[in-house]
Tab-separated table of C-alpha atoms in Angstrom:
chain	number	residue	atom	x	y	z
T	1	UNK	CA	14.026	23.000	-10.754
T	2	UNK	CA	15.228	20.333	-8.202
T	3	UNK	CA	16.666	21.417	-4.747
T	4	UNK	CA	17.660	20.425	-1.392
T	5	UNK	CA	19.556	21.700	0.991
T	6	UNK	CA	20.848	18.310	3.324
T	7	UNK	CA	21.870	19.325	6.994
T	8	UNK	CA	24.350	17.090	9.169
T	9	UNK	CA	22.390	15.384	11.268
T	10	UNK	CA	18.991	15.352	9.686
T	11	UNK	CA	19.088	12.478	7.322
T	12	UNK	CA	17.790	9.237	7.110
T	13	UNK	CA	19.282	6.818	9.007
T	14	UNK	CA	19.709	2.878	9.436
T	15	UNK	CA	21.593	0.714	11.389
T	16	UNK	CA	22.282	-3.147	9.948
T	17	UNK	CA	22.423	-6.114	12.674
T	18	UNK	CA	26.183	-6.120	12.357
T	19	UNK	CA	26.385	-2.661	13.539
T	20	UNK	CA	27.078	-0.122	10.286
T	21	UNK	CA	24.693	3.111	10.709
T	22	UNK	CA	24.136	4.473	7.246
T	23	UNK	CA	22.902	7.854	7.071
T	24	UNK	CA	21.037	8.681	2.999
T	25	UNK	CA	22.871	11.808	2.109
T	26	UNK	CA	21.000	12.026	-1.211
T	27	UNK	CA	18.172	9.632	-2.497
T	28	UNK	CA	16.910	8.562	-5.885
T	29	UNK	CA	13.868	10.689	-5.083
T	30	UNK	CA	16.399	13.922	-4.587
T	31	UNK	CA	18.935	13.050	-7.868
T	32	UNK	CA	15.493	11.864	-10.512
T	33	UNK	CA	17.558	8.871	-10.013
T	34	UNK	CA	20.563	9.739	-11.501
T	35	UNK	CA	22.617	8.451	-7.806
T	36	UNK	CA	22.261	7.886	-4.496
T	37	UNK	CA	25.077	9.083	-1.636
T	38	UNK	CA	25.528	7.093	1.805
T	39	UNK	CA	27.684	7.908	4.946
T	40	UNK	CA	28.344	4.486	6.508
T	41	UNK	CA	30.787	4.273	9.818
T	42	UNK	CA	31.189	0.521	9.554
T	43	UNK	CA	32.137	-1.125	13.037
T	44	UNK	CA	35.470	-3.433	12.898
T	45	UNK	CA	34.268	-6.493	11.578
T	46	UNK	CA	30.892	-4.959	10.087
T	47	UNK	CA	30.563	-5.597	5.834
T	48	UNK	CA	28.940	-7.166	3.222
T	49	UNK	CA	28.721	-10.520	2.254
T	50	UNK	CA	29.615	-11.558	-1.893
T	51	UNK	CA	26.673	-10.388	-3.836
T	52	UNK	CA	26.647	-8.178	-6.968
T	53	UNK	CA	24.138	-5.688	-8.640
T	54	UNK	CA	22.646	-5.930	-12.157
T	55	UNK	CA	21.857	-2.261	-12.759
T	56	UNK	CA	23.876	0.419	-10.798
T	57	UNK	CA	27.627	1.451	-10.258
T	58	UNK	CA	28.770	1.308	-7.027
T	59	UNK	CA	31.495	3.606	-5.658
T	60	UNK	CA	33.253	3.254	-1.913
T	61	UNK	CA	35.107	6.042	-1.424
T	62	UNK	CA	37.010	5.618	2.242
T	63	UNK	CA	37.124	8.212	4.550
T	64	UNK	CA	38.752	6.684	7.289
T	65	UNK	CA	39.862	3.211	8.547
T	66	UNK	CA	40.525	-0.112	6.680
T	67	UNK	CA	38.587	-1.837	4.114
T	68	UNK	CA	39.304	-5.611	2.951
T	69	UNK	CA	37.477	-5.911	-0.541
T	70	UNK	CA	36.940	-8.866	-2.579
T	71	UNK	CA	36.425	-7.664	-5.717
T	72	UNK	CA	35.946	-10.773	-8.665
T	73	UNK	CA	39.139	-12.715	-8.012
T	74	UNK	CA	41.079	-10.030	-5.848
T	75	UNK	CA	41.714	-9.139	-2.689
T	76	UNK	CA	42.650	-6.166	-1.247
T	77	UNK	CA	42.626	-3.784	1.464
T	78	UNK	CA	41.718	0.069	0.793
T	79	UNK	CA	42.510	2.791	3.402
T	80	UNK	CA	41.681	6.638	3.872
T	81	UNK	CA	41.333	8.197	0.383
T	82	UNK	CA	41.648	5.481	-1.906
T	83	UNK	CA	38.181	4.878	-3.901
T	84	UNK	CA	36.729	1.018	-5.404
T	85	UNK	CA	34.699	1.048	-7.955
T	86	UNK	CA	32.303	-1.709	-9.050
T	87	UNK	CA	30.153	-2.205	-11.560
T	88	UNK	CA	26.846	-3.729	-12.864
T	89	UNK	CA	27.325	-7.802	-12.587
T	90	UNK	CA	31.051	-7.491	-11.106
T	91	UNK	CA	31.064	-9.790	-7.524
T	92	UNK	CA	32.115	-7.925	-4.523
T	93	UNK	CA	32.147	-8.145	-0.919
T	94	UNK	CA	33.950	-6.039	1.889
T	95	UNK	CA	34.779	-6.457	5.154
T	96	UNK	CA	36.415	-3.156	7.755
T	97	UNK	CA	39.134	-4.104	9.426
T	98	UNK	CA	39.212	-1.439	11.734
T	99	UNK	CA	36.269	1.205	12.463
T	100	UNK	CA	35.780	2.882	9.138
T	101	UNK	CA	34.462	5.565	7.830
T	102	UNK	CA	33.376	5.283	4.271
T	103	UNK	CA	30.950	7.299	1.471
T	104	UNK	CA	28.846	5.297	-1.048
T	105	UNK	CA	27.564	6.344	-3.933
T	106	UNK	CA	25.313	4.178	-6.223
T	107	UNK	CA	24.559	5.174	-9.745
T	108	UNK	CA	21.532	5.078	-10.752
T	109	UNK	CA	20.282	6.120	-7.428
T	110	UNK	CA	16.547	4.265	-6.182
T	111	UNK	CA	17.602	0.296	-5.639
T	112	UNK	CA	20.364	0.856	-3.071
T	113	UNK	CA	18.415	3.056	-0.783
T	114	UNK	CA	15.536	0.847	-0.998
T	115	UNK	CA	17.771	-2.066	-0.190
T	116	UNK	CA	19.278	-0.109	2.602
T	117	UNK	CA	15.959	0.482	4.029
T	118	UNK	CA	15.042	-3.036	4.237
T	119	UNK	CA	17.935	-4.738	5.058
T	120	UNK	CA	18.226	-2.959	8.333
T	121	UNK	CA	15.154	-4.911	9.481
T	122	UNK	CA	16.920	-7.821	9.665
T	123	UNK	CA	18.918	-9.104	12.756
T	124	UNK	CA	21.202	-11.763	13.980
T	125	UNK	CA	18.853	-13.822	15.030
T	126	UNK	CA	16.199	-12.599	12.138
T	127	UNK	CA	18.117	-13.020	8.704
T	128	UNK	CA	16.962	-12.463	5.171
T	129	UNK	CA	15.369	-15.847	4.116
T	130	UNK	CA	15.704	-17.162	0.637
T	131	UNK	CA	12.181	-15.666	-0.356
T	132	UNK	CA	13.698	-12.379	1.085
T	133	UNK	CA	16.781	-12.584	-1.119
T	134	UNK	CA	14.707	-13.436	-4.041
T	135	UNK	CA	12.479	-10.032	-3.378
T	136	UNK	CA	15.987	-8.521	-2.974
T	137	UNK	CA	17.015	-9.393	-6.863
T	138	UNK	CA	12.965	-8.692	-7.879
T	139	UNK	CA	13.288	-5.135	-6.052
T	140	UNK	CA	16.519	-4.417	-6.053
T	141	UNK	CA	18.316	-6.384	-9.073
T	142	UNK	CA	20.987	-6.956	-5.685
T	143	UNK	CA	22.461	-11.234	-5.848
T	144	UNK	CA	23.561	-11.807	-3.034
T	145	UNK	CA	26.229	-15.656	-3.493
């Protein structure tokens, strides 16, 4: 029988050089990898560049704020309670145009906490090289364009 109770404040958490903190709600480890659940406040400005996964759904539910998404060959900008969906192999990137608040949730859970955990690392003035991308995709199955 799996369990576990999560309290606020207790979790796992990252912060990426452009300033998102990402807390890991629930991990591949907690689910037997059926998903993984972030809670990202993304800083005005703060996002992620075009990449795509090959093997998990990824759901952006936002909580607060606004969200510019490229998603394929649209544009758009979500707001409190709307919810994007992408899946394997579809190109996105997103952007928050104002301090948002948002809830991730990757299905199957495992490669997008393991990303997280690495790409926080990284700085401004320490980015992911190309042999860092390519451990990305070999890890992660995460492109980024």
């Amino acid at each position: 029988m799996r369990y576990k109770h999560v309290k606020a404040g207790s979790t796992e958490q990252y912060n990426t050089a452009t300033g998102e903190l990402t807390a890991i709600l629930a991990a591949g480890e907690d689910t037997d990898n059926r998903v993984a659940i972030f809670d990202s406040t993304l800083p005005q400005g703060s996002g992620a560049p075009w990449h795509y996964h090959e093997i998990d759904d990824e759901i952006f539910y936002i909580i607060s704020g606004e969200v510019e998404f490229g998603v394929e060959d649209e544009l758009f900008t979500a707001t409190a309670g709307d919810i994007v969906i992408a899946g394997p192999y579809v190109k996105r990137r997103f952007t928050a145009l104002s301090d948002s608040h948002v809830l991730f949730i990757n299905t199957p859970g495992g490669p997008a906490e393991g990303f997280m955990r690495e790409i926080s690392s990284f700085t401004e003035d320490n980015p992911p090289t190309d042999g860092d991308r390519q451990r990305f995709i070999d890890l992660y199955k995460i492109h980024f364009l």
